[in-house]
Short mmCIF file of C-alpha atoms and ligand atoms in Angstrom, two decimals:
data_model
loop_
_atom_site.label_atom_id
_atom_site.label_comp_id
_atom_site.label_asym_id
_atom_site.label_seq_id
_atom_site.Cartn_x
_atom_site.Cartn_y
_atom_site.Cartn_z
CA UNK H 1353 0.00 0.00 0.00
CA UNK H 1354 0.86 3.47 -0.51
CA UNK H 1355 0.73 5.37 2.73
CA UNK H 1356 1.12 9.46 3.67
CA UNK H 1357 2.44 10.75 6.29
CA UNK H 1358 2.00 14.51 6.68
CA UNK H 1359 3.82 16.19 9.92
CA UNK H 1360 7.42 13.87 10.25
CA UNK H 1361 8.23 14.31 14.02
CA UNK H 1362 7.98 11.69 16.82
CA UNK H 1363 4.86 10.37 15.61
CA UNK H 1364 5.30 10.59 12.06
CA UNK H 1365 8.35 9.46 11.94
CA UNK H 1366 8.03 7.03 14.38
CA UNK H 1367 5.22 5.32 12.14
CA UNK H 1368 6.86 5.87 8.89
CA UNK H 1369 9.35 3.14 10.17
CA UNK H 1370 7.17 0.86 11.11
CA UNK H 1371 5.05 0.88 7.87
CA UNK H 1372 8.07 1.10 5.44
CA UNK H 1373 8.89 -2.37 7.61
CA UNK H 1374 5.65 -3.72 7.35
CA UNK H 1375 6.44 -3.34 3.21
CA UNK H 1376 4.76 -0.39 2.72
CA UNK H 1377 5.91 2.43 0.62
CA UNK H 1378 5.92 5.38 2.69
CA UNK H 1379 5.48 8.83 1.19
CA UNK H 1380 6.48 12.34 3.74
CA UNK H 1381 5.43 15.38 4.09
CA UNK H 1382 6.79 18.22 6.23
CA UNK H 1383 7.41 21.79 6.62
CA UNK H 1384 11.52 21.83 6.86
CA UNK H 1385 13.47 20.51 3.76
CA UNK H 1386 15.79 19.55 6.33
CA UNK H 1387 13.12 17.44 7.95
CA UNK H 1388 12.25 15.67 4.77
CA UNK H 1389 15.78 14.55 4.03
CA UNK H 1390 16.80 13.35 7.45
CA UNK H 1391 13.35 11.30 7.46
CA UNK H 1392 14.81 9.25 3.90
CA UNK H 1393 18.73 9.44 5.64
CA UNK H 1394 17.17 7.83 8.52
CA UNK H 1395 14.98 5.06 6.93
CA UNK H 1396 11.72 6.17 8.74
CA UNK H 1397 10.27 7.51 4.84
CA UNK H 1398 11.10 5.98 0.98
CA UNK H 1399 10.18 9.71 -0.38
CA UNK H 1400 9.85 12.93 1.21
CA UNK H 1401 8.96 16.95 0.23
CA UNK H 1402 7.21 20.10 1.83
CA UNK H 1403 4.95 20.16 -1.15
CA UNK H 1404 1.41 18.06 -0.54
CA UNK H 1405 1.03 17.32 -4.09
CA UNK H 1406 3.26 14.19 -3.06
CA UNK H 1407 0.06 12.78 -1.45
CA UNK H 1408 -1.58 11.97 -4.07
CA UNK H 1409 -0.42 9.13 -4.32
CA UNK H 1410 -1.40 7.72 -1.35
CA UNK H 1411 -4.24 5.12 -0.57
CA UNK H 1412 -4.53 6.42 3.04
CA UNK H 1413 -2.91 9.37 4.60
CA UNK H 1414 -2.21 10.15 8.65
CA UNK H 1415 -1.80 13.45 9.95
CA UNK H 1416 0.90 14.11 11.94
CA UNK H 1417 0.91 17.91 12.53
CA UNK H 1418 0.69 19.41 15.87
CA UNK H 1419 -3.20 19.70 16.81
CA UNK H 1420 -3.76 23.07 15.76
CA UNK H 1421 -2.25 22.77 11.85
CA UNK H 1422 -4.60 19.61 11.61
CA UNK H 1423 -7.57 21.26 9.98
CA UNK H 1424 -5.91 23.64 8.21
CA UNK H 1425 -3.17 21.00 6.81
CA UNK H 1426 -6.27 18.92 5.65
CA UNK H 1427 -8.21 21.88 4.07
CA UNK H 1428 -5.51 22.01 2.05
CA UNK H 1429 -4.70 18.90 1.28
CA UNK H 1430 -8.28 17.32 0.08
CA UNK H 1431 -7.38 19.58 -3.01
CA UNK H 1432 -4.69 17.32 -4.06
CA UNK H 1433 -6.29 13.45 -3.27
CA UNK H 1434 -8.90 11.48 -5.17
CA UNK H 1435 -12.20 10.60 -3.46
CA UNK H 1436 -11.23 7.39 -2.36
CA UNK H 1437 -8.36 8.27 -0.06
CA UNK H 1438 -8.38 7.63 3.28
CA UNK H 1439 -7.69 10.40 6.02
CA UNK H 1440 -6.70 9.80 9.28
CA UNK H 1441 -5.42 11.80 12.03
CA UNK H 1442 -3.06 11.34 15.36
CA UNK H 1443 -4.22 14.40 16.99
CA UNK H 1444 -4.45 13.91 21.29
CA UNK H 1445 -8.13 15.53 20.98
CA UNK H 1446 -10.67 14.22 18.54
CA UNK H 1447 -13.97 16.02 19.04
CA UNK H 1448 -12.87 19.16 17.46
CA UNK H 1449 -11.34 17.86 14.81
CA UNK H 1450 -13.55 15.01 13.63
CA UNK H 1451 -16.43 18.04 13.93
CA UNK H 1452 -14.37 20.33 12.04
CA UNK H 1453 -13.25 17.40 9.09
CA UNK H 1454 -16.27 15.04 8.89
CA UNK H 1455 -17.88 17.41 6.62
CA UNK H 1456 -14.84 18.03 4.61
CA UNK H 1457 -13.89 14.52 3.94
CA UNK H 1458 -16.35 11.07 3.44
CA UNK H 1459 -13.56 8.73 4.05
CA UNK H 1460 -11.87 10.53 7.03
CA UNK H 1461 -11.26 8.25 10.60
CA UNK H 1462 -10.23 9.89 13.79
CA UNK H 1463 -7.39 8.29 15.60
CA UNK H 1464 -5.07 8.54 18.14
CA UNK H 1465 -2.49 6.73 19.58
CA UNK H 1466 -1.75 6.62 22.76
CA UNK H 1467 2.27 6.92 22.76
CA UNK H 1468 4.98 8.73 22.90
CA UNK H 1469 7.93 10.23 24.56
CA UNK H 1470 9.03 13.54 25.87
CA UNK H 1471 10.83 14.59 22.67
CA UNK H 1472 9.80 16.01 19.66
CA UNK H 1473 10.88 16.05 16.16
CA UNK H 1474 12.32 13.45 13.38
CA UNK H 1475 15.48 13.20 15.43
CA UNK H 1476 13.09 11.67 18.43
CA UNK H 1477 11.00 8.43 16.08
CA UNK H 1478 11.27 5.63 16.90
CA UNK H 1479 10.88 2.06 15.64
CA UNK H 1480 8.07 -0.25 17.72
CA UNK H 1481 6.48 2.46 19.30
CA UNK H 1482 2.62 1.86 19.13
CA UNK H 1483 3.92 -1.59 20.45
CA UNK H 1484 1.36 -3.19 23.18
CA UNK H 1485 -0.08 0.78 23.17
CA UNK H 1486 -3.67 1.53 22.97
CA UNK H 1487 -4.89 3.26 19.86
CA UNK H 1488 -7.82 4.68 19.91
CA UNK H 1489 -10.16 4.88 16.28
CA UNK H 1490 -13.44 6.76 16.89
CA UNK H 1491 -15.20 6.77 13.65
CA UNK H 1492 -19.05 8.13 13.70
CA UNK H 1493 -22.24 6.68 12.39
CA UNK H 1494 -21.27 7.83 8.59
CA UNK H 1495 -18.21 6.80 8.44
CA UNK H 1496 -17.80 3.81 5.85
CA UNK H 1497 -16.66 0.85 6.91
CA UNK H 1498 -13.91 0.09 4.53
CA UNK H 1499 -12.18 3.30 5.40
CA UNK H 1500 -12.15 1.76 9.41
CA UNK H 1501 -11.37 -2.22 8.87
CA UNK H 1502 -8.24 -0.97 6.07
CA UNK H 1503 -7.34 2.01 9.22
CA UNK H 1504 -7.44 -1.08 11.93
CA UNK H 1505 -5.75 -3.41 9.54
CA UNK H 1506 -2.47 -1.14 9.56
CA UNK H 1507 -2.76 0.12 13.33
CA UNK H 1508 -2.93 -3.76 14.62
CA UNK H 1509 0.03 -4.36 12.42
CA UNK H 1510 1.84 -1.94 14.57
CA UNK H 1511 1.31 -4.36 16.85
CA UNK H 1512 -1.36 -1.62 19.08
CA UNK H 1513 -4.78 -2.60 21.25
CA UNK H 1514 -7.44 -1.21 18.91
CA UNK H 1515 -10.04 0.94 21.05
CA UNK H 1516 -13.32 2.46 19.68
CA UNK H 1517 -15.45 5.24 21.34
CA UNK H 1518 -17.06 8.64 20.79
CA UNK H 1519 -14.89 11.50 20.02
CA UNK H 1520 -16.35 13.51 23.37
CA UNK H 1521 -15.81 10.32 25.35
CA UNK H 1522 -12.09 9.67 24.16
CA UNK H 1523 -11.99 13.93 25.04
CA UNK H 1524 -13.41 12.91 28.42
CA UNK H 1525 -11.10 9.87 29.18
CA UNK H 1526 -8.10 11.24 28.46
CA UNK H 1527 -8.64 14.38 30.10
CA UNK H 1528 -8.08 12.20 33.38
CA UNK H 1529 -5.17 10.06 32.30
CA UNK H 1530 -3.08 12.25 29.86
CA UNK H 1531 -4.04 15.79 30.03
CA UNK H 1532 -4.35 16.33 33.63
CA UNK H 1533 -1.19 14.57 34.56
CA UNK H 1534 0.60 16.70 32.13
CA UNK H 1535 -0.66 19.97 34.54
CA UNK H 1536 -0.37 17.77 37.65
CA UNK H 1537 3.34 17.01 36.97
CA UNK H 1538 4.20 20.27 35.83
CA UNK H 1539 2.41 21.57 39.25
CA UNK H 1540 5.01 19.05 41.35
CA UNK H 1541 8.19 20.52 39.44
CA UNK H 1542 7.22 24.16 39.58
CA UNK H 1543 5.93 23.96 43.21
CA UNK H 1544 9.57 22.53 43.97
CA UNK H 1545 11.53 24.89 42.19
CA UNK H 1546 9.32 27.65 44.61
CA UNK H 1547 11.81 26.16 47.49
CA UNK H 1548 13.38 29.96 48.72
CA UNK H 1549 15.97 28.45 50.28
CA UNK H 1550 18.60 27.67 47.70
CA UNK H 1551 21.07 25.06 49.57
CA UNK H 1552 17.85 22.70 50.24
CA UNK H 1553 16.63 23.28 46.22
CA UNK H 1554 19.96 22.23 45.36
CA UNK H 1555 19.94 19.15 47.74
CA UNK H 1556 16.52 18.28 46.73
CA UNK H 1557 17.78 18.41 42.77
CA UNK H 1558 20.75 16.29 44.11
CA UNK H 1559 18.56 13.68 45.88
CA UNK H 1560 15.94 13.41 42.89
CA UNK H 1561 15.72 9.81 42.17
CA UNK H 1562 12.99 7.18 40.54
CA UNK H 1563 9.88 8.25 42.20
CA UNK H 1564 10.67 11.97 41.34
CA UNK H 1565 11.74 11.16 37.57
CA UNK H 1566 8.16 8.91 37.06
CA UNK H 1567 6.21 12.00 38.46
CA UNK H 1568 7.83 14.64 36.71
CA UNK H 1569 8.27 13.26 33.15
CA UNK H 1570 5.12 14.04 31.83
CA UNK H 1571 5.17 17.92 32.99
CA UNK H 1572 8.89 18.01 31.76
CA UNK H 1573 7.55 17.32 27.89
CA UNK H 1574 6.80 19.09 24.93
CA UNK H 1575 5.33 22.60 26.07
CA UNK H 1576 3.98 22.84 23.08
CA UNK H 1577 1.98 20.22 23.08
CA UNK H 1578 0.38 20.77 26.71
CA UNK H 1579 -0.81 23.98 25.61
CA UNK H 1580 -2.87 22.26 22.84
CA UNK H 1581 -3.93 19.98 25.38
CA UNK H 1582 -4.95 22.64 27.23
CA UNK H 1583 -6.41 24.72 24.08
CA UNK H 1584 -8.26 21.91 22.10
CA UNK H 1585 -9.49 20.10 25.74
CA UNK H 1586 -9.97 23.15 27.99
CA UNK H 1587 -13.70 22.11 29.13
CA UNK H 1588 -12.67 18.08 29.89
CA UNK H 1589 -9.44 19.44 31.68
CA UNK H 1590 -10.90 22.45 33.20
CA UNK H 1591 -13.65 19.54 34.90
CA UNK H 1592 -10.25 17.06 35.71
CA UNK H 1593 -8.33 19.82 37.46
CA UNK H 1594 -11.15 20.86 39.50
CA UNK H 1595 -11.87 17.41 40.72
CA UNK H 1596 -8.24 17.45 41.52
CA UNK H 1597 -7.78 20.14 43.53
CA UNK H 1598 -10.87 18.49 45.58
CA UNK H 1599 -8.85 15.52 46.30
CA UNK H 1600 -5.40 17.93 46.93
CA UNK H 1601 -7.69 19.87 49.71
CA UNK H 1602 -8.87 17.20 51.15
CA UNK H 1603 -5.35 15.71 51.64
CA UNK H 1604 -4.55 18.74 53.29
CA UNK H 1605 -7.16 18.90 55.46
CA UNK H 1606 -6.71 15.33 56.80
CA UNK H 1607 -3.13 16.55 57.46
CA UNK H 1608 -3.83 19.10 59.02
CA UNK H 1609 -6.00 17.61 61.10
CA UNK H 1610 -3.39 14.84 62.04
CA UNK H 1611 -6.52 12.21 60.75
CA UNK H 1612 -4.02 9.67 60.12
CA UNK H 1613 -6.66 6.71 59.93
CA UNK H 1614 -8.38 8.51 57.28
CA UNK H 1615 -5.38 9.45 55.39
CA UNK H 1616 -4.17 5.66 55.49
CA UNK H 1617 -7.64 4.66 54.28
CA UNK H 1618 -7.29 6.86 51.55
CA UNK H 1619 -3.55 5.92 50.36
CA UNK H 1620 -4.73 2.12 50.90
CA UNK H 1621 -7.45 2.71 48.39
CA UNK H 1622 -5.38 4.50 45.94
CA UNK H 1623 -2.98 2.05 46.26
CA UNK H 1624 -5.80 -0.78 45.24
CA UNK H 1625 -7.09 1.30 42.40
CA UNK H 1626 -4.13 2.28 40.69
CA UNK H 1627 -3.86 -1.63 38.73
CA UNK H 1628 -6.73 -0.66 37.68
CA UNK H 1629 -5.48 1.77 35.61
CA UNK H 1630 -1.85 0.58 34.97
CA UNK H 1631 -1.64 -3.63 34.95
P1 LIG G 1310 6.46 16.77 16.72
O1 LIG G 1310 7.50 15.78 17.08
O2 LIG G 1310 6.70 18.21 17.03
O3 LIG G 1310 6.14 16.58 15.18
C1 LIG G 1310 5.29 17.41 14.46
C2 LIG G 1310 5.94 17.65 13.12
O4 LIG G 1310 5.05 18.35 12.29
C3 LIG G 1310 7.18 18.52 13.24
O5 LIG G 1310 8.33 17.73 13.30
C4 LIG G 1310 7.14 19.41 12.01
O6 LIG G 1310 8.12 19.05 11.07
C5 LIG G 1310 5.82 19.06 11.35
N1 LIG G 1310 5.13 20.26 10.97
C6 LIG G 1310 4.94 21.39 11.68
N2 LIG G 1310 4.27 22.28 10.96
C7 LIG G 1310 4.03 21.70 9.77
C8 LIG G 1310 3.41 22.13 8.59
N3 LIG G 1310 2.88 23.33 8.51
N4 LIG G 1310 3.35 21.27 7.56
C9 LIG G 1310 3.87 20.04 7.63
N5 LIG G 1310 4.52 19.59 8.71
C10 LIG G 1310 4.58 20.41 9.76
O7 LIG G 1310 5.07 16.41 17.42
P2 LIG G 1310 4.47 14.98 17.77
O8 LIG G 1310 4.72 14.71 19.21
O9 LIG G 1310 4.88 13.98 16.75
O10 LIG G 1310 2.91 15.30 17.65
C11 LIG G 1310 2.27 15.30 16.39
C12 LIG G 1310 0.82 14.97 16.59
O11 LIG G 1310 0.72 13.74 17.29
C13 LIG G 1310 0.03 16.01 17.40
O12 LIG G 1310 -1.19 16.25 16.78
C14 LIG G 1310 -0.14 15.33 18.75
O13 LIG G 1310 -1.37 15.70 19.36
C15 LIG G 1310 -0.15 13.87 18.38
N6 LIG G 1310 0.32 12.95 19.41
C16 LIG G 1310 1.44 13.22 20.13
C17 LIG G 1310 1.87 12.32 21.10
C18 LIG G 1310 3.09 12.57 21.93
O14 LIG G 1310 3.21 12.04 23.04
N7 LIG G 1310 4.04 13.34 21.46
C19 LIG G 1310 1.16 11.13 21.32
C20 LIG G 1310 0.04 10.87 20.52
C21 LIG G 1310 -0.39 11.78 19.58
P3 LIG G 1310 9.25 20.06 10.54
O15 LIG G 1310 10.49 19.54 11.21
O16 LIG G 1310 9.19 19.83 9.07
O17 LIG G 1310 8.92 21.45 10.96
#
């Protein structure tokens, strides 16, 4: 199959690998000529060029751009592909942008998969990725079927869990498990670095080990892409945060209070309900 990739940075490039090893023929597209030829140096693309036009040729295409360019990049490119293209996106928020290209494109499929690292850019793909990952399709009552069983034929050969839902749901459920712990994170390293006494800060950066680098890494990631987090999800995060300051004032209080039963009650029952979250 021919397959487009438009936007080659972690995710992009990190699936151009994979297809081009699965025997595709993988066709780039990005906005730095630089980009394009590191993507064929590296492997993770057979062709690349800034100019969409090199689309055409492709049976289905995923779009790679950061969340706000996603629209735009596909108003554009629908002028270039035949009707029987596939269009698929990676965006971390769906129900703005399956709203926004539904009516633009017949055979378009929201996606999203749910990987990736805290670095950006061709330089950061990887090969294996999407491995054991959930990816999440959330096609709508219109969309044809084809279009979804040739998208879920390529994502399980990536070796991903296939998920379905509604765009708002997918908005809803990883408000709680991506986009808040992006803020939450963020909220632990900036809180630290508000330490006014220098000599502890710089103990406290000395002594940083494993628990500190799991809670931090998500808030020490791509800014850019927690603002469109923020941006494209603001009602769904807005509604996480809020719950979450709840639960931070309540710890407080129980602290406070020196309600040590209570506070054990409540660690013991986060400590039960985190598997189900993580296995
Ligand atoms: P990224 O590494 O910054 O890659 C985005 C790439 O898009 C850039 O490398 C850039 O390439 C290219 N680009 C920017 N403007 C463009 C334009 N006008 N035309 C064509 N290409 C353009 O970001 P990413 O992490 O891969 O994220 C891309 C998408 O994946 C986002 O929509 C994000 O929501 C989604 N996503 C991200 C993650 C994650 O954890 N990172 C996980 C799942 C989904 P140049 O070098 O050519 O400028």
């Amino acid at each position: 199959m021919n397959i487009g990739i438009l936007g080659l940075g972690l995710i992009g490039g990190s699936l151009g690998y994979d297809l081009r090893s699965q025997g595709h023929h993988v066709l780039g597209v990005s906005r730095r000529e630089s980009t394009c030829q590191t993507a064929v140096a590296l492997g993770s693309v057979d062709e690349a060029s800034v100019e969409m036009s090199l689309l055409a040729a492709a049976d289905i295409i995923f779009i790679c751009t950061p969340i706000a360019l996603i629209v735009p990049q596909v108003e554009q490119l629908i002028t270039h592909l035949n009707t029987a293209t596939i269009i698929t996106d990676v965006g971390s928020v769906k129900a703005p942008i399956v709203k926004a290209i539904s009516p633009l494109w017949e055979r378009f499929v929201g996606g999203h998969p749910m990987a990736g690292t805290a670095d950006s850019g061709i330089e950061a793909a990887q090969k294996n990725l999407f491995v054991d990952r959930p990816y999440v399709i959330t096609p709508d009552a219109t969309t044809p079927l084809d279009a979804i069983a040739i998208l879920e034929e390529i994502v399980r050969s990536l070796g991903a869990k296939i998920y379905h839902c509604q765009p708002e749901q997918h908005d809803l459920a990883v408000s709680w498990i991506s986009h808040l712990p992006v803020m939450v994170s963020a909220s632990l390293i900036a809180a630290c670095m508000g330490e006014t006494d220098p000599e502890v800060l710089q103990l406290a950066q000395n002594l940083a080990s494993s628990g500190f680098r799991d809670t931090s890494r998500v808030g020490g990631g791509n800014p850019e892409l927690g603002v469109m987090m923020a941006r494209y999800n603001r009602q769904a995060l807005l509604g996480s945060l809020q719950k979450y300051r709840q639960n931070l004032d309540e710890l407080i209080n129980l602290i406070e209070q020196e309600d040590w039963t209570i506070l054990e009650a409540k660690l013991l029952s986060t400590h039960q309900e985190r598997p189900l979250f993580i296995e």
